[in-house]
Short mmCIF file of C-alpha atoms in Angstrom, two decimals:
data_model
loop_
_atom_site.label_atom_id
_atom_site.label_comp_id
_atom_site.label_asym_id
_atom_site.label_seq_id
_atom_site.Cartn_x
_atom_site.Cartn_y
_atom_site.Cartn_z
CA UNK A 197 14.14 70.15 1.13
CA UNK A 198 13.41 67.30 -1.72
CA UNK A 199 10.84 64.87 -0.14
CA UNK A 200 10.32 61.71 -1.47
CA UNK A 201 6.82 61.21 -3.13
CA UNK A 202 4.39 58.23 -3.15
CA UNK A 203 1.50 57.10 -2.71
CA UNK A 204 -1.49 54.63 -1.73
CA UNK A 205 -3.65 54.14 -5.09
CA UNK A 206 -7.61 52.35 -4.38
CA UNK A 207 -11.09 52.46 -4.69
CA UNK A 208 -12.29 53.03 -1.87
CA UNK A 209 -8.75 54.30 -0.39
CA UNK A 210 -9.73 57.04 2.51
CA UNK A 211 -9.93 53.90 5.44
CA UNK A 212 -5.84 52.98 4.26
CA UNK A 213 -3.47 52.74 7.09
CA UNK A 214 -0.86 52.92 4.54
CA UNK A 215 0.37 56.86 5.01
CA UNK A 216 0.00 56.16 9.04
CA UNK A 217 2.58 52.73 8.61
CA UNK A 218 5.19 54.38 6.42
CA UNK A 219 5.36 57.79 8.40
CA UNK A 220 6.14 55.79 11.33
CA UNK A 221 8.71 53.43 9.03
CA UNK A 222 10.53 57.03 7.62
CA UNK A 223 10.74 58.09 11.22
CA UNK A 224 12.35 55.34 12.32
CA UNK A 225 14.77 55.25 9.46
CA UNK A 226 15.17 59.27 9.38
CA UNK A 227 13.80 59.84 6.08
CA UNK A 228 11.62 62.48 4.77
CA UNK A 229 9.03 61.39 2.35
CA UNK A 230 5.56 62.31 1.16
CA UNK A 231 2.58 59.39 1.00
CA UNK A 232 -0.56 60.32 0.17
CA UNK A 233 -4.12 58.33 -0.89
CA UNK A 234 -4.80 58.42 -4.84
CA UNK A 235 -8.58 57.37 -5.08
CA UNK A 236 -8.72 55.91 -8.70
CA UNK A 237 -11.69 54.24 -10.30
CA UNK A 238 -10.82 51.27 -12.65
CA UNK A 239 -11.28 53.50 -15.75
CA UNK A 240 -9.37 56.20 -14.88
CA UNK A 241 -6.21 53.96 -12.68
CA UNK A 242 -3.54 54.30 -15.89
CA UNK A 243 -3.90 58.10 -15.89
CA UNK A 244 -3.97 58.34 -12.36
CA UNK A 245 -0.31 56.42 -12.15
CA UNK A 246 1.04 58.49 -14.74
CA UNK A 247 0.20 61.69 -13.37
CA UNK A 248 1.55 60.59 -10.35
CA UNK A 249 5.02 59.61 -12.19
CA UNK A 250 4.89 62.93 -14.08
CA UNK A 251 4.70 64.44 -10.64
CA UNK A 252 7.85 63.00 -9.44
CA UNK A 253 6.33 59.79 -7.88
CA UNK A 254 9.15 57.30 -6.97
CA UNK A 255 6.60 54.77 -5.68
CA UNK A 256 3.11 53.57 -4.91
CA UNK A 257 1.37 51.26 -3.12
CA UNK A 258 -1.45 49.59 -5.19
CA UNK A 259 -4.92 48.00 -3.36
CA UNK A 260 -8.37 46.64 -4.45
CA UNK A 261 -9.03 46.69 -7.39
CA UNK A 262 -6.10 48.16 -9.17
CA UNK A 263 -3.49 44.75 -8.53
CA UNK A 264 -4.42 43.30 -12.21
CA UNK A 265 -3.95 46.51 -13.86
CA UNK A 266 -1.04 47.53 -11.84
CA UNK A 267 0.46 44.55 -13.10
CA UNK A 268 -0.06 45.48 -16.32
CA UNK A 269 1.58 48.79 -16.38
CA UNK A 270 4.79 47.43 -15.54
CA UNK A 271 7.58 47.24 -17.75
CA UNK A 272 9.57 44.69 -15.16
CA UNK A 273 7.44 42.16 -12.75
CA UNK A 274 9.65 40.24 -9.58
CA UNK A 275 8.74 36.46 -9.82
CA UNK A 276 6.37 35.99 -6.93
CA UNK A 277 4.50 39.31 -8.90
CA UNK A 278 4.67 37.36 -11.90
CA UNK A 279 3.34 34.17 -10.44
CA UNK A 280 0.53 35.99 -8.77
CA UNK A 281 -0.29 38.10 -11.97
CA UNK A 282 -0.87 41.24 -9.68
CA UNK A 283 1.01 43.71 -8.20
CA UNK A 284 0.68 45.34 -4.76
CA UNK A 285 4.24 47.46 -5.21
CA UNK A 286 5.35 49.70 -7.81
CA UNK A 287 8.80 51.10 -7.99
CA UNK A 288 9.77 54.10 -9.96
CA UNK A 289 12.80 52.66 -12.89
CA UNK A 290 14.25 55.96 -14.31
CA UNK A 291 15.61 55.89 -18.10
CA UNK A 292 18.88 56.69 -18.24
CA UNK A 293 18.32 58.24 -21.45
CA UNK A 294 15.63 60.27 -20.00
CA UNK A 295 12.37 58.42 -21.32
CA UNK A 296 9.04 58.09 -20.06
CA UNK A 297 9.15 57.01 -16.60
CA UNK A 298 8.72 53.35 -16.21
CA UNK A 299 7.83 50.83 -13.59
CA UNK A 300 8.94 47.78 -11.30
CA UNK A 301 6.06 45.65 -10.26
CA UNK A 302 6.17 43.51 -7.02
CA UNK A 303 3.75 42.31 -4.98
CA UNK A 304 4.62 41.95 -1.03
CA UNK A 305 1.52 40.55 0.09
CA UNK A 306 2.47 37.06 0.37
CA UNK A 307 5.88 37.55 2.07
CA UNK A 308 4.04 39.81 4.74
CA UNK A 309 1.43 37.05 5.53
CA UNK A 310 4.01 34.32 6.11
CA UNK A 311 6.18 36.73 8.29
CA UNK A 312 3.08 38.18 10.18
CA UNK A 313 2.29 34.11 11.04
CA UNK A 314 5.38 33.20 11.13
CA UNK A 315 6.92 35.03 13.21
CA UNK A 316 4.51 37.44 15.43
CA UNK A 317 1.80 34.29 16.16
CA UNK A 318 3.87 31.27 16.06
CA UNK A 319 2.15 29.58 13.49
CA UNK A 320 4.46 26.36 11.65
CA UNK A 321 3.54 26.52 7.94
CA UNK A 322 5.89 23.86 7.38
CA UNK A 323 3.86 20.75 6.57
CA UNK A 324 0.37 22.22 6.90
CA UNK A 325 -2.89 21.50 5.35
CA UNK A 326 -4.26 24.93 4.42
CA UNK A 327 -7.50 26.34 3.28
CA UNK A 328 -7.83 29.65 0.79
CA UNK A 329 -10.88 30.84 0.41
CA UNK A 330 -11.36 33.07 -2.63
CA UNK A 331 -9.25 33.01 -6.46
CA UNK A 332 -8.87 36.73 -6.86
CA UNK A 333 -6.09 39.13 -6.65
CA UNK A 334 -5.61 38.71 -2.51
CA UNK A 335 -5.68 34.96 -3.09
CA UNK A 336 -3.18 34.84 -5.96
CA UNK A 337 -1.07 37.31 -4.07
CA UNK A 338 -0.15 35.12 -0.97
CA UNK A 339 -0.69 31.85 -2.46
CA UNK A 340 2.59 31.20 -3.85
CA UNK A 341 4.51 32.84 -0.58
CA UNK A 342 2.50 29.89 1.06
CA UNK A 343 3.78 27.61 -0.97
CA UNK A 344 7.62 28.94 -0.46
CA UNK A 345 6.81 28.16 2.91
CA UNK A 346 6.68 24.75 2.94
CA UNK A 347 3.01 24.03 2.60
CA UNK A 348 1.76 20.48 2.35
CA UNK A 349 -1.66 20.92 0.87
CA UNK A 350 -3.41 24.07 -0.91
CA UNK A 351 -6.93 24.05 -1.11
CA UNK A 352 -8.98 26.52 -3.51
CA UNK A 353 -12.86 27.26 -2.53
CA UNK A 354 -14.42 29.65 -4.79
CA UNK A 355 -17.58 30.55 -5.52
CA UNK A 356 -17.09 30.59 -9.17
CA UNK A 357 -15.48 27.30 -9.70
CA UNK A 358 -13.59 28.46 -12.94
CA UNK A 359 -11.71 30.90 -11.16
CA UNK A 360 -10.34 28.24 -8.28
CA UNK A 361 -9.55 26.04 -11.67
CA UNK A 362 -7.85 29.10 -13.04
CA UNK A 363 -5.62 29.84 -10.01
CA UNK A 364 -4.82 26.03 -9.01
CA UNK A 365 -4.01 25.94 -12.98
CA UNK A 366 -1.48 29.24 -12.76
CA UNK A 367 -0.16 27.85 -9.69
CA UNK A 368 0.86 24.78 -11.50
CA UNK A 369 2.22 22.72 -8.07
CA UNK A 370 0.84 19.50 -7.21
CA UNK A 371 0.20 20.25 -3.76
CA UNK A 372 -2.73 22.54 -5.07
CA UNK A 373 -5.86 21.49 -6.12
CA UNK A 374 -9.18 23.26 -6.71
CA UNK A 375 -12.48 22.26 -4.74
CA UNK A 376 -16.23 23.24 -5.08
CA UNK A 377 -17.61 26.06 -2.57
CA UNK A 378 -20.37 23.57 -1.63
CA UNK A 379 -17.79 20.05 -2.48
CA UNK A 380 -18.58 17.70 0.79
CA UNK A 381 -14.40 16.89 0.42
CA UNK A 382 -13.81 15.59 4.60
CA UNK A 383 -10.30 16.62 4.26
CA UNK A 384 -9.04 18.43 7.56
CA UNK A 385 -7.05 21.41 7.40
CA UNK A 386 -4.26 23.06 9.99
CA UNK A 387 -4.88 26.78 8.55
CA UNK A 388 -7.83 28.12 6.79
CA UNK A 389 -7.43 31.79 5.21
CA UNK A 390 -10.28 33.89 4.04
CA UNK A 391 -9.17 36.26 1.36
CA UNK A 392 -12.46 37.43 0.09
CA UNK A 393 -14.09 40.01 0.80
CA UNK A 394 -17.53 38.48 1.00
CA UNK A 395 -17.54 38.75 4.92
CA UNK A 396 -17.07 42.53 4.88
CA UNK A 397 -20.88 43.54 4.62
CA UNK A 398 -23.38 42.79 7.65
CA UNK A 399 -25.22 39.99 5.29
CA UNK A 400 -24.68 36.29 6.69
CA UNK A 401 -22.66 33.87 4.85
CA UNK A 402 -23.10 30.57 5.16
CA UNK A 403 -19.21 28.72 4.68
CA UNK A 404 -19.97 25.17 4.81
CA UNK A 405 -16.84 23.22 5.15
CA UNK A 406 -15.72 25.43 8.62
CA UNK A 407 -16.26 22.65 10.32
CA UNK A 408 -13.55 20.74 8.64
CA UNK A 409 -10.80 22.20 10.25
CA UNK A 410 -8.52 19.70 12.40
CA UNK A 411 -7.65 20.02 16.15
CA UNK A 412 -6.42 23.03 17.27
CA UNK A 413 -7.00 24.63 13.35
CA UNK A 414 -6.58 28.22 13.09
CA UNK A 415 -9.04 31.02 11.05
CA UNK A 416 -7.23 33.64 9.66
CA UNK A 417 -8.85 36.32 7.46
CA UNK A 418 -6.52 39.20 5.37
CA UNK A 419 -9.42 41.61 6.22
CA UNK A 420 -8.26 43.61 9.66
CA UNK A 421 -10.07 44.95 12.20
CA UNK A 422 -13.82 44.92 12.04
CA UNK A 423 -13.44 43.77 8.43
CA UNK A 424 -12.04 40.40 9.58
CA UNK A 425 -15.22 39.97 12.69
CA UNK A 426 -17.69 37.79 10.75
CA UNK A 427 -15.57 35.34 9.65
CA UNK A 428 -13.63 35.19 12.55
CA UNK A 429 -16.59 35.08 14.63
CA UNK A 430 -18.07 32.27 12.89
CA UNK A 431 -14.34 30.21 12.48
CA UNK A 432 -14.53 30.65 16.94
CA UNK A 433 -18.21 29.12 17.02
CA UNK A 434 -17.23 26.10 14.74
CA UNK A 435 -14.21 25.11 16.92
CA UNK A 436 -11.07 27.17 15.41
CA UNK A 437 -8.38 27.28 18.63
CA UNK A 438 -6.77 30.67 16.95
CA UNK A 439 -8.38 33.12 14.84
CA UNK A 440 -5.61 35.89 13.55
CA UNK A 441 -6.16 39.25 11.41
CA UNK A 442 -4.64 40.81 8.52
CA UNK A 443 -3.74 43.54 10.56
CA UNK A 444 -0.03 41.93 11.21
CA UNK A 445 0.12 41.16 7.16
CA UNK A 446 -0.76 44.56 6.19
CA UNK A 447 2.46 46.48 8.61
CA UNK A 448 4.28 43.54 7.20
CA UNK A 449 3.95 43.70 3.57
CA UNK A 450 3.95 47.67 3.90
CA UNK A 451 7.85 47.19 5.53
CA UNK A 452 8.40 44.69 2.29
CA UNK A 453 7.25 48.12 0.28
CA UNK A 454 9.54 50.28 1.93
CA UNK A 455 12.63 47.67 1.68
CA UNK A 456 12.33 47.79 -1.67
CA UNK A 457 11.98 51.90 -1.80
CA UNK A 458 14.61 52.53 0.49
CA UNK A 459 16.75 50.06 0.80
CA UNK A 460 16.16 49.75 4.54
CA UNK A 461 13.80 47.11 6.28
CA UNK A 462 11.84 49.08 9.71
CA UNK A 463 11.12 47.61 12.74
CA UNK A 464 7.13 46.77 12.41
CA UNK A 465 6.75 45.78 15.83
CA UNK A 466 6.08 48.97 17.79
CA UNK A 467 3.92 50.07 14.30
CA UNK A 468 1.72 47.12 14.66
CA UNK A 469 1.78 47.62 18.25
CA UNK A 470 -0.22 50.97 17.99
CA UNK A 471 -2.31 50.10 15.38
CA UNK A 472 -3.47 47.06 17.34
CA UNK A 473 -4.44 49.38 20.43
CA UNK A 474 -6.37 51.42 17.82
CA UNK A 475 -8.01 48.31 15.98
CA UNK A 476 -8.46 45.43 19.13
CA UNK A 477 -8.30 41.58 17.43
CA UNK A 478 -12.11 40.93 15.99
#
C-alpha cells in the first residue's frame, strides 16, 4: 500500500514531537502516512529537501533554523508566510507537465498560537497590550497572527536593536513599535511572549522589564516543556497570574500542517492531552 511521505526537517530534530502529533492526527482521520525526522545542517538544508522531493515527499514540516531558507525554496508563499518571511510548512505542488517538483510555503505558527490561547486557556487577545520578546524567525512567525487577532499594542524587545527595527519595519502596522532590551518604557502589558530561545540553557538571564506586566498579566513562552521553565519561573516570581507553554501551539500549528496536507482538520484535544501527561506545565 502507497503511504504518504513527509517529514520533520531541523537541527537539532531527534527531541520533535512532530512524527508522535501527526500519527495520532492520521489515526484519527484513517490515513496512512509516513513522517520521519530529516536532521539538516544549514549548509546542506536545500539538498536535504530535494532529496526528500525526489523521494516522493508530499510534505515537510520545517523548524529552527531552516524557516528563512525554507522560505526561500518556495516557488509559492501564503500571505501570513510572506509577511513573516519564513516558512514552517511546505507542501508538495506537482507540475502538470512533469517538472521538477516544486513547493508551497506556509507558515502555521501564528494561527496555532492564537488558537492554543484562544481557545484551550481563555485568553482575550482582542484589545491587549502584548509583549514579544525576540525578532527572529519564531517572532516573525506569530507576530502577524497576533495582529489578525485584534491586538492593541505590539511591543518588540531584542537584544540586537536592529533586528526589533527590522521586524516592527516588515510589520509595517502602527500598533507595533520597536523598544530597547534594557529601554526603562513603564508601559504595562496584558500578554508577554518569549520567543527566544535564550532561556533554554541553565545560564540566568536577567529580563528587566518583567515587572511591567499589568494586573493579572500572563507569561507565555513558545518553548514547551522544560524548555519553557526559566522563563516561566521567573514571569511567576515577578507577579504574572498565568504562565502558559508552547506545548498547546506546537499540536496546534501541527493540525494547521495537516489541514493543509490532507484536507482534513484533527481533533488536537486528546493529542495535547497525552502529550501534556508526558510533559507536566513548567
Amino acid at each position: 500500500m502507497h503511504r504518504n511521505r513527509f517529514a520533520v526537517f531541523g537541527q537539532p530534530v531527534a527531541h520533535s514531537r512532530s512524527p508522535a502529533i501527526h500519527a495520532a492526527f492520521a489515526a484519527q482521520c484513517g490515513i496512512a502516512l509516513d513522517y520521519v525526522r530529516i536532521e539538516a545542517s544549514p549548509e546542506d538544508f536545500a539538498v536535504a529537501v530535494e532529496r526528500f522531493a525526489r523521494e516522493g515527499g508530499r510534505g515537510a514540516n520545517v523548524t529552527l533554523p531552516h524557516k528563512p531558507a525554507a522560505a526561500a525554496l518556495c516557488t509559492t508563499r501564503s500571505e501570513r508566510a510572506a509577511r513573516a518571511d519564513a516558512v514552517n510548512t511546505l507542501v508538495r505542488v506537482d507540475d502538470a507537465a512533469g517538472g521538477a517538483p516544486r513547493w508551497h510555503g506556509d507558515n502555521t505558527d501564528g494561527i496555532g498560537l492564537v488558537r492554543d490561547l484562544r481557545e484551550r486557556h481563555g485568553l482575550r487577545l482582542d484589545g491587549a497590550r502584548v509583549l514579544l520578546i525576540g525578532a527572529g524567525g519564531a517572532a516573525a512567525g506569530v507576530a502577524p497572527a497576533l495582529l489578525d487577532a485584534g491586538i492593541a499594542v505590539l511591543a518588540i524587545r531584542n537584544r540586537s536593536s536592529a533586528r526589533g527595527d527590522a521586524l516592527a519595519a516588515r510589520l509595517n502596522d502602527a500598533r507595533v513599535r520597536a523598544l530597547a532590551w534594557d529601554d526603562a518604557d513603564d508601559a504595562v502589558f496584558d500578554v508577554v511572549i518569549n520567543s527566544t530561545s535564550a532561556a533554554r540553557s541553565d545560564t540566568a538571564i536577567d529580563w528587566p522589564f518583567l515587572h511591567a506586566g499589568a494586573d493579572g498579566w500572563t507569561a507565555v513562552d513558545l518553548g514547551y516543556g522544560r524548555d519553557a521553565a526559566m522563563f516561566l519561573e521567573t514571569a511567576r516570581a515577578r507577579g504574572a497570574a498565568a504562565c502558559i507553554d508552547g506545548l498547546g501551539m506546537l499540536v496546534e500549528q501541527a493540525a494547521e500542517s495537516f489541514r493543509l496536507w490532507h484536507g482534513v482538520m484533527p481533533d488536537t484535544a486528546p493529542v495535547y492531552d497525552v502529550l501534556r501527561r508526558e510533559l507536566p506545565a513548567p
